[in-house]
């Protein structure tokens, strides 16, 4: 990601990025990701391989960028009217998405082709933004809320740790328990 | 790791493993890890490259095995006479080792060349064993203790999550705070 130049939306750079990301997703869907090579992706995207090497460095860094893009939340967290409901349903959805086969593959890709850690940091920033939205909404309602960093430590961290290092017991009940505990302690 | 046959300690297989691991460590120290190749490692270890490919699959899987070996704790956690002291000093040491440049490189290697997750699982098992030793000792003293899995969720997970995804604020004070909180809640 460090190699990526500033992107003007709608400019050539943005078009190249879009078509290359799209080529990665299409080729992965068609032939599986072990079949991906830079020349194959370049041909599908209608760019030269050197465009890809210049911009992303290598295949792993490109896959890391694509993964982060896929891990970007599509919508703000649902508003169910209370902090407990909002945070619980967000945590259940987060666990569900991250622990799915696709989610695990994206997390792995995001971490692997990321020499400077900026893509992993972006994944964490997405989670923090979603949590912040839930907490701010609750604060506006007058509810007492824990800090964002406390929710990262107590809900996001154990889910991600178990996905990467200890992949058992990852179900909705686990997400609900972590959420209930942080709300008990943090208010 | 799935390719590794059962190793009889002292047998040929154990000797090959030892010399190959040693070659990886020596070559990394001499030339840095970007210079590592299977033929180079084989030559240093006095085995053929095909021995390495047969046993480890590829360089990344070999590096993952070496990393897990390096992450194995060298001694049982220190006995300082109380649960709070033992768990706090273990957590400080754990953070210190894992967040060091070498620790980060080993965690990365362990995760990357680990298609079946067994090496990551082994890293987590090492931490769980150390925590279990601390908690069992405390229980023998008659102290009330939290569960191992609770310490994994509340101390190990946030440390590892921040190392991988959010690498700021990782100091001894953070390890102490996490430990104090889990002890408050878990007794």
Coordinates of C-alpha atoms in Angstrom, one line a residue:
Chain A
X1 CA 0.0 0.0 0.0
X2 CA 3.0 2.3 0.6
X3 CA 3.7 2.2 -3.1
X4 CA 0.2 3.4 -4.1
X5 CA 0.3 7.0 -5.3
X6 CA -2.4 9.4 -4.3
X7 CA -5.6 8.4 -6.2
X8 CA -7.8 11.1 -7.7
X9 CA -11.3 9.4 -7.9
X10 CA -12.3 9.2 -11.5
X11 CA -8.7 9.7 -12.7
X12 CA -6.6 7.1 -14.6
X13 CA -5.1 5.8 -11.4
X14 CA -8.6 5.1 -10.0
X15 CA -9.7 3.3 -13.2
X16 CA -6.6 1.1 -13.2
X17 CA -7.2 0.2 -9.5
X18 CA -10.8 -0.6 -10.2
X19 CA -10.1 -2.8 -13.2
X20 CA -7.2 -4.6 -11.5
X21 CA -9.2 -5.3 -8.4
X22 CA -12.1 -6.5 -10.5
X23 CA -9.8 -8.8 -12.5
X24 CA -8.5 -10.3 -9.2
X25 CA -12.1 -11.0 -8.0
X26 CA -13.3 -12.4 -11.3
X27 CA -10.3 -14.7 -11.8
X28 CA -10.5 -15.9 -8.2
X29 CA -14.1 -16.8 -8.7
X30 CA -13.4 -18.5 -12.0
X31 CA -10.2 -20.4 -11.3
X32 CA -9.5 -20.2 -7.6
X33 CA -6.8 -18.1 -6.1
X34 CA -3.9 -20.5 -6.5
X35 CA -4.2 -19.9 -10.2
X36 CA -3.6 -16.1 -10.0
X37 CA -0.5 -14.6 -11.6
X38 CA 0.3 -11.0 -12.4
X39 CA 0.4 -11.6 -16.2
X40 CA -3.1 -13.2 -16.0
X41 CA -4.5 -10.4 -13.9
X42 CA -2.9 -7.8 -16.2
X43 CA -4.4 -9.4 -19.3
X44 CA -7.9 -9.5 -17.8
X45 CA -7.6 -5.9 -16.5
X46 CA -6.3 -4.6 -19.8
X47 CA -3.1 -3.2 -18.4
X48 CA 0.5 -4.3 -18.7
X49 CA 2.1 -6.5 -16.0
X50 CA 4.6 -3.7 -15.3
X51 CA 1.8 -1.4 -14.4
X52 CA 0.9 -3.8 -11.7
X53 CA 4.5 -4.4 -10.5
X54 CA 5.1 -0.6 -10.4
X55 CA 2.0 0.1 -8.4
X56 CA 1.7 -2.9 -6.1
X57 CA 5.2 -4.4 -5.9
X58 CA 4.1 -8.0 -6.2
X59 CA 1.1 -10.3 -6.3
X60 CA 0.9 -10.6 -2.5
X61 CA 0.7 -6.9 -2.0
X62 CA -2.0 -6.6 -4.6
X63 CA -4.0 -9.4 -2.9
X64 CA -3.6 -7.6 0.4
X65 CA -5.1 -4.4 -1.1
X66 CA -8.0 -6.3 -2.7
X67 CA -8.6 -8.0 0.7
X68 CA -8.8 -4.8 2.6
X69 CA -11.2 -3.4 0.0
X70 CA -13.4 -6.5 0.5
X71 CA -13.2 -6.1 4.3
X72 CA -14.5 -2.5 4.1
X73 CA -17.9 -2.5 5.8
X74 CA -20.7 -1.8 3.3
X75 CA -23.1 0.1 5.6
X76 CA -23.2 1.7 9.0
X77 CA -24.2 -0.7 11.8
X78 CA -27.9 -1.2 12.1
X79 CA -29.9 1.0 14.5
X80 CA -32.0 -1.2 16.7
X81 CA -32.7 1.4 19.3
X82 CA -30.4 0.4 22.2
X83 CA -26.6 0.1 22.8
X84 CA -27.0 -3.6 23.8
X85 CA -28.9 -4.5 20.7
X86 CA -26.7 -2.5 18.3
X87 CA -23.4 -3.7 19.7
X88 CA -24.6 -7.3 20.0
X89 CA -25.9 -7.5 16.5
X90 CA -22.7 -5.8 15.1
X91 CA -20.5 -8.3 17.0
X92 CA -22.5 -11.3 15.7
X93 CA -22.2 -10.0 12.1
X94 CA -18.5 -9.2 12.5
X95 CA -17.7 -12.7 13.8
X96 CA -19.9 -14.3 11.1
X97 CA -18.1 -12.4 8.3
X98 CA -14.6 -12.7 9.6
X99 CA -14.8 -16.4 10.5
X100 CA -16.4 -17.4 7.2
X101 CA -14.0 -19.1 4.7
X102 CA -13.9 -15.9 2.6
X103 CA -13.3 -13.7 5.6
X104 CA -10.5 -15.9 6.8
X105 CA -8.9 -15.8 3.4
X106 CA -9.1 -12.0 3.2
X107 CA -7.7 -11.5 6.7
X108 CA -4.8 -13.7 5.8
X109 CA -4.2 -11.9 2.5
X110 CA -4.5 -8.5 4.2
X111 CA -1.8 -9.5 6.7
X112 CA 0.6 -11.3 4.3
X113 CA 1.2 -8.7 1.6
X114 CA 1.5 -5.9 4.0
X115 CA 5.2 -5.1 4.8
X116 CA 4.4 -1.8 6.5
X117 CA 1.3 -2.9 8.4
X118 CA -0.9 -0.2 6.8
X119 CA -3.4 -2.7 5.5
X120 CA -3.8 -4.5 8.8
X121 CA -4.2 -1.0 10.4
X122 CA -6.9 -0.2 7.9
X123 CA -8.9 -3.4 8.8
X124 CA -8.7 -2.4 12.4
X125 CA -9.8 1.2 11.6
X126 CA -12.9 -0.2 9.8
X127 CA -13.9 -2.1 13.0
X128 CA -13.1 1.0 15.2
X129 CA -15.3 3.2 13.0
X130 CA -18.2 0.9 13.1
X131 CA -17.9 0.6 16.9
X132 CA -17.6 4.3 17.2
X133 CA -20.8 4.8 15.2
X134 CA -22.7 2.4 17.6
X135 CA -21.3 4.1 20.7
X136 CA -21.9 7.7 19.5
X137 CA -25.5 6.8 18.6
X138 CA -25.9 5.4 22.1
X139 CA -24.4 8.4 23.7
X140 CA -26.7 10.6 21.8
X141 CA -29.6 8.6 23.3
X142 CA -28.1 9.4 26.7
X143 CA -26.9 5.8 27.3
X144 CA -23.6 5.3 29.2
X145 CA -21.1 3.6 26.9
X146 CA -17.6 2.0 27.1
X147 CA -14.7 3.4 25.2
X148 CA -14.0 2.3 21.6
X149 CA -10.6 0.9 22.6
X150 CA -12.2 -1.2 25.4
X151 CA -14.6 -2.7 22.8
X152 CA -11.6 -3.4 20.6
X153 CA -9.8 -5.2 23.4
X154 CA -12.8 -7.1 24.7
X155 CA -14.8 -8.0 21.6
X156 CA -12.8 -7.5 18.4
X157 CA -9.5 -8.9 19.8
X158 CA -10.7 -12.2 21.1
X159 CA -12.7 -12.9 18.0
X160 CA -9.7 -12.1 15.7
X161 CA -7.3 -14.0 17.9
X162 CA -9.4 -17.1 17.9
X163 CA -9.9 -16.9 14.1
X164 CA -6.1 -16.8 13.6
X165 CA -4.8 -18.9 16.4
X166 CA -7.4 -21.0 18.1
X167 CA -10.3 -21.5 15.8
X168 CA -12.9 -23.3 17.9
X169 CA -16.0 -22.1 19.7
X170 CA -16.5 -19.2 17.3
X171 CA -20.3 -18.9 17.3
X172 CA -22.9 -16.2 17.8
X173 CA -23.2 -17.2 21.5
X174 CA -19.5 -16.3 22.0
X175 CA -20.0 -12.9 20.3
X176 CA -23.0 -12.3 22.6
X177 CA -21.1 -13.2 25.7
X178 CA -18.1 -10.9 24.9
X179 CA -20.5 -8.1 24.2
X180 CA -22.6 -8.6 27.4
X181 CA -19.4 -8.6 29.5
X182 CA -17.9 -5.5 28.0
X183 CA -21.2 -3.7 28.5
X184 CA -21.5 -4.9 32.1
X185 CA -18.0 -3.6 32.9
X186 CA -17.9 -0.5 30.7
X187 CA -21.0 1.4 31.9
Chain B
X1 CA 3.5 -29.0 9.5
X2 CA 1.0 -31.5 8.1
X3 CA 3.7 -33.0 5.9
X4 CA 6.0 -33.7 8.8
X5 CA 6.3 -37.4 9.6
X6 CA 6.5 -38.6 13.2
X7 CA 9.9 -37.8 14.5
X8 CA 11.8 -40.2 16.7
X9 CA 14.1 -38.1 18.8
X10 CA 17.7 -38.9 17.9
X11 CA 16.6 -40.6 14.7
X12 CA 17.6 -39.4 11.2
X13 CA 14.5 -37.4 10.8
X14 CA 15.2 -35.5 14.0
X15 CA 18.8 -34.9 12.9
X16 CA 17.6 -33.5 9.6
X17 CA 15.2 -31.2 11.3
X18 CA 17.8 -29.9 13.7
X19 CA 20.3 -29.2 11.0
X20 CA 17.8 -27.6 8.7
X21 CA 16.4 -25.3 11.5
X22 CA 19.9 -24.4 12.5
X23 CA 20.8 -23.6 8.9
X24 CA 17.8 -21.2 8.7
X25 CA 18.7 -19.5 11.9
X26 CA 22.4 -19.1 10.9
X27 CA 21.7 -17.9 7.4
X28 CA 19.1 -15.4 8.7
X29 CA 21.6 -14.0 11.1
X30 CA 24.3 -13.8 8.5
X31 CA 22.5 -12.5 5.4
X32 CA 18.9 -11.5 6.5
X33 CA 15.9 -13.5 5.7
X34 CA 15.1 -12.1 2.3
X35 CA 18.3 -13.9 1.1
X36 CA 17.0 -17.3 2.2
X37 CA 16.4 -19.9 -0.5
X38 CA 15.8 -23.7 -0.2
X39 CA 19.0 -24.6 -2.1
X40 CA 21.1 -22.3 0.1
X41 CA 19.5 -23.8 3.3
X42 CA 20.0 -27.3 2.0
X43 CA 23.7 -26.7 1.2
X44 CA 24.3 -25.3 4.7
X45 CA 22.4 -28.1 6.4
X46 CA 24.1 -30.8 4.3
X47 CA 20.9 -32.2 2.8
X48 CA 19.5 -32.1 -0.7
X49 CA 16.9 -29.5 -1.6
X50 CA 14.5 -32.3 -2.3
X51 CA 14.7 -33.5 1.3
X52 CA 13.5 -30.0 2.3
X53 CA 10.7 -29.9 -0.3
X54 CA 9.6 -33.4 0.6
X55 CA 9.4 -32.6 4.2
X56 CA 8.2 -29.0 4.4
X57 CA 6.6 -28.4 1.0
X58 CA 8.1 -25.0 0.5
X59 CA 10.3 -22.2 2.1
X60 CA 7.3 -20.6 3.7
X61 CA 6.2 -23.7 5.5
X62 CA 9.8 -24.4 6.7
X63 CA 10.0 -20.8 8.0
X64 CA 6.7 -21.3 9.8
X65 CA 8.0 -24.4 11.5
X66 CA 11.2 -22.7 12.5
X67 CA 9.2 -19.7 13.9
X68 CA 7.0 -21.9 16.0
X69 CA 10.1 -23.6 17.4
X70 CA 11.5 -20.2 18.3
X71 CA 8.2 -19.1 19.9
X72 CA 8.3 -22.2 22.3
X73 CA 8.8 -20.9 25.8
X74 CA 12.1 -21.8 27.3
X75 CA 11.1 -22.2 30.9
X76 CA 8.0 -22.4 33.1
X77 CA 6.8 -19.0 34.3
X78 CA 8.6 -17.6 37.2
X79 CA 7.2 -18.3 40.7
X80 CA 6.9 -15.0 42.6
X81 CA 4.6 -16.3 45.3
X82 CA 1.3 -14.9 44.2
X83 CA -1.1 -15.1 41.3
X84 CA -1.1 -11.4 40.7
X85 CA 2.7 -11.2 40.6
X86 CA 3.1 -14.4 38.5
X87 CA 0.5 -13.5 35.9
X88 CA 1.6 -9.9 35.6
X89 CA 5.2 -10.7 35.1
X90 CA 4.3 -13.5 32.6
X91 CA 2.1 -11.0 30.6
X92 CA 4.8 -8.3 30.6
X93 CA 7.4 -10.9 29.3
X94 CA 4.9 -12.2 26.7
X95 CA 4.2 -8.7 25.4
X96 CA 7.9 -7.9 25.4
X97 CA 8.9 -11.0 23.4
X98 CA 6.0 -11.0 21.0
X99 CA 6.1 -7.2 20.2
X100 CA 9.9 -7.3 19.6
X101 CA 11.0 -7.1 16.0
X102 CA 12.1 -10.8 16.2
X103 CA 8.8 -11.8 17.8
X104 CA 6.7 -10.0 15.2
X105 CA 8.7 -11.7 12.4
X106 CA 8.2 -15.1 14.0
X107 CA 4.4 -14.5 14.5
X108 CA 4.2 -13.5 10.8
X109 CA 6.2 -16.5 9.6
X110 CA 4.2 -18.9 11.8
X111 CA 0.9 -17.6 10.4
X112 CA 2.0 -17.4 6.7
X113 CA 3.4 -20.8 6.0
X114 CA 0.6 -22.6 7.8
X115 CA -2.1 -23.7 5.5
X116 CA -3.9 -26.0 8.0
X117 CA -3.5 -23.7 11.0
X118 CA -1.6 -26.2 13.1
X119 CA 1.4 -23.9 13.7
X120 CA -0.8 -21.0 14.8
X121 CA -2.6 -23.4 17.1
X122 CA 0.7 -24.5 18.5
X123 CA 1.7 -20.9 19.3
X124 CA -1.6 -20.5 21.2
X125 CA -1.1 -23.8 23.0
X126 CA 2.3 -22.6 24.3
X127 CA 0.6 -19.5 25.8
X128 CA -2.2 -21.6 27.2
X129 CA 0.2 -24.0 28.9
X130 CA 2.2 -21.2 30.5
X131 CA -1.0 -19.6 31.8
X132 CA -2.3 -22.9 33.0
X133 CA 1.0 -23.4 35.0
X134 CA 0.5 -20.0 36.6
X135 CA -3.1 -20.6 37.5
X136 CA -2.5 -24.2 38.8
X137 CA 0.2 -23.0 41.1
X138 CA -2.1 -20.3 42.4
X139 CA -4.9 -22.8 42.9
X140 CA -2.5 -25.0 44.9
X141 CA -1.8 -22.0 47.1
X142 CA -5.5 -21.7 47.7
X143 CA -6.0 -18.6 45.6
X144 CA -9.1 -18.2 43.5
X145 CA -8.2 -18.0 39.8
X146 CA -9.9 -17.1 36.5
X147 CA -10.2 -19.8 33.7
X148 CA -7.4 -20.2 31.2
X149 CA -9.7 -19.3 28.3
X150 CA -10.7 -16.1 30.1
X151 CA -7.0 -15.1 30.4
X152 CA -6.6 -16.0 26.7
X153 CA -9.5 -13.7 25.8
X154 CA -8.6 -10.8 28.1
X155 CA -4.8 -10.7 28.1
X156 CA -3.3 -12.8 25.2
X157 CA -5.9 -11.8 22.6
X158 CA -5.6 -8.0 22.9
X159 CA -1.8 -8.1 23.0
X160 CA -1.7 -10.3 19.8
X161 CA -4.4 -8.3 18.1
X162 CA -2.6 -5.0 18.6
X163 CA 0.7 -6.5 17.5
X164 CA -0.9 -7.6 14.2
X165 CA -3.5 -4.9 13.5
X166 CA -3.0 -1.9 15.7
X167 CA 0.5 -1.6 16.8
X168 CA 0.5 1.3 19.3
X169 CA 0.4 1.5 23.0
X170 CA 2.0 -1.9 23.5
X171 CA 4.0 -1.3 26.7
X172 CA 4.4 -3.0 30.1
X173 CA 1.7 -0.7 31.5
X174 CA -0.8 -2.1 29.0
X175 CA 0.1 -5.7 30.0
X176 CA -0.3 -4.8 33.6
X177 CA -3.7 -3.2 33.1
X178 CA -5.1 -6.2 31.2
X179 CA -3.9 -8.5 33.9
X180 CA -5.2 -6.4 36.7
X181 CA -8.6 -6.3 35.0
X182 CA -8.9 -10.0 34.4
X183 CA -7.9 -10.7 38.0
X184 CA -10.5 -8.3 39.3
X185 CA -13.3 -9.9 37.2
X186 CA -12.2 -13.5 37.4
X187 CA -12.0 -14.1 41.1

